Amino acid sequence: MVQAPPGYGPVLVLNAKTERQTGRQAQLSNIAAARAVADIIRSTLGPRSMLKMLLDPMGGVVITNDGNCILREVDVSHPTAKSMIELSRSQDEEVGDGTTSVIILAGEMLLLAEPFLRSNIHPTVIVRGYNAALQEALAICDRLALNVDIHDTDLMKKLVASCVGTKFSSRWNDKMVEMALDAVLTVARSSTTNSSSLSKMEVDLKRYARIEKIPGGEISDCGVLKGIMFNKDTTHSKMRRRIENPRILLLDCPLEYKKGETQTNVEITNEDDWNTILRMEEEYVENMCAEIIAFQPDIVITEKGVSDLAQHFFAKANITAFRRLRKTDNNRMSRATGATIVSRTDEIQESDIGTKCGLFEMRKIGEEYYAFF
């Protein structure tokens, strides 16, 4: 807005294509936009719901009836429509279910407010009525609420089935419900808050649960692994491929000669100096391996590389080694085995060795080798 000369009204500097709405017209436009978003996913709710086929920007085809999955692919410019899509995303992050119901309910509530707006009732009065209804709804929820024992398998399966029952065909419902429940109970840990002695369940699915997709097979071949698996083979062919009760060491440092961060030039005037440089590199790697071998681990896993010389020393000491493991997989290994991720080989302590793993073995699935812990 530009300040106009005295005696003139304000001058609005806007894009020629910009539409400006105020008052009752803007309110009705917001309701229409919210209703349009709700109508997109209205047919995906309920027992007679239908799936939507979406084409994402990368050319992939997605078939789903999940409200949040559909709306995040929708490109809208209206502010109210964007708010509705944010509402769906918030519901998915906080609760994980009910994304479609939330959008449809929000659209219906705005639609029911339209007659009141046309009757010149102020929006704050309408919001006050909705707040009163919210308090009453919360009171009803408290009266209907049940205490759930997480060890009651039948009741827990019914709860999960009500969430995932609409996502898959009825043929695989029981399998999916059982897998979802097993996965959460495997990851869940009880944690005591500082403010009270009450024990709460901590379920961190993003960090400690992973879905490994392997091409081929059927849905009936799926299962929950109460352990860790990753798509890696041993670094040396002569290393052990099955160990019971292994001692596991986790590292995030390279087991190879440290390369210069910038370009390094070395001038050699004597023939023996070249052999000296090579011997120093070998001794550096050998010292690192000696520091590791001193703690007698059965398995060494690092997020960085393992040189051929280090592989030789490990194979000689009957130690199995894995390299270039993802950080997320290393964190899950730490949680499952009780090991501590170490950044330097000279800082290793006995308490850093993980001993909670009962069995390690390599299995071949299809054409790939997988490590199971």
Steps between C-alpha positions, in 0.01 A plus 500: 500500500636844400428819697283727280511882496276678755134485402531176304428142606771233537658368180524118479793361303401144400566257221251544214384137540458520878147454636418687819205389710373649824215452743221253433632412153837385645327290769279321248799448270691334786208265567479410130874423487483278811198318357686441170794340686262281706320388183830374353535227765133456601467183289797334680325479841292216635440130422404579138802723446691502172869539429646800320757459225755783509786589266787658692738760346765232438259298286428231761147371558361491856177316583374582850201603710707675769388863531842646578668303220247636248502861618878537512502433124240774440636839395273783621543876520205602719612580859208314661557193284867504606392518865277193451791305352722608795224377732517158335880492534486597869244225568724244329808607701328523839255207483587302187137431409178688429643734236198460270247534784660823625478669159140392439392609851674837460333552161155411641540731800591792276208414272258502795633842603405650161128558582596684818739726309228578246275591795761763603610315815855602588769230452617531864150403617508193274849406629372533857228248418755261351715530816199410716437197277871404530484497881189284491662262250809466723279423800320228302837354390611481865183311590541253211877448543633155594825406674702282264751241615773474236550135595138417407572372149138463385402854599818647349434317172149648488643848552757458223245340267277808528793711367648279229179316409422750225852498354528141372279231354326282759708202384815637668340696788592254776858473375547879483343561843719236661817638335420861595439401863814284520715775346384766748531273804852399385614864479310626809692567819374618837644834609451668839447877496704720734196683639328183618561131549237412238633275226420593142557304181745658256437390140747653252402340170690748282840419652470138610249332264581453134309348210734300278356449152628198306365438146319172443294274724150554637346697785481175700884492496516827698583493868635695796865437584578542869850613421694684229560418135683696231601438141875453548745217447820441696802695373713184468391161364678304779327679788252308716138511377328359809587586861305422817503762778741731314686794654420798274701822461342800321720774349446815299865550401683369191727196541739612228787743463379856551517692176589869493206739495674710235736410219827376648833493316794298632849538350716192535874529449596155619372164379461368853271790597220361281510167683504690829181688407323176403617334822367793707159465335496127573606556861223758547234250385665216695494704824129576455425132443714402801302739724177336380627139520613561859134501611431172316180596317338243267345760269619850407259735321604845378318778315814577298738293286717200591830467310626171355775490760251538786287222348808278500571566870135443595475176301824383665352577845174320408297824512211570261490857367235711325559842345302804380194433716239776509490722809136404564584127484795553734271673753259207485789257547608699806150481649457127429843374606576740785820619328623860501606662172869596532664781299867409556666161538720622788189589703346152500399363841365162605162659575471607131481137384143378431413156638119490475494330159421127519581400141663652192469336161514583130204398285447520125159635396456502124830621356609709801673414827348634823655512848265397782564586867 
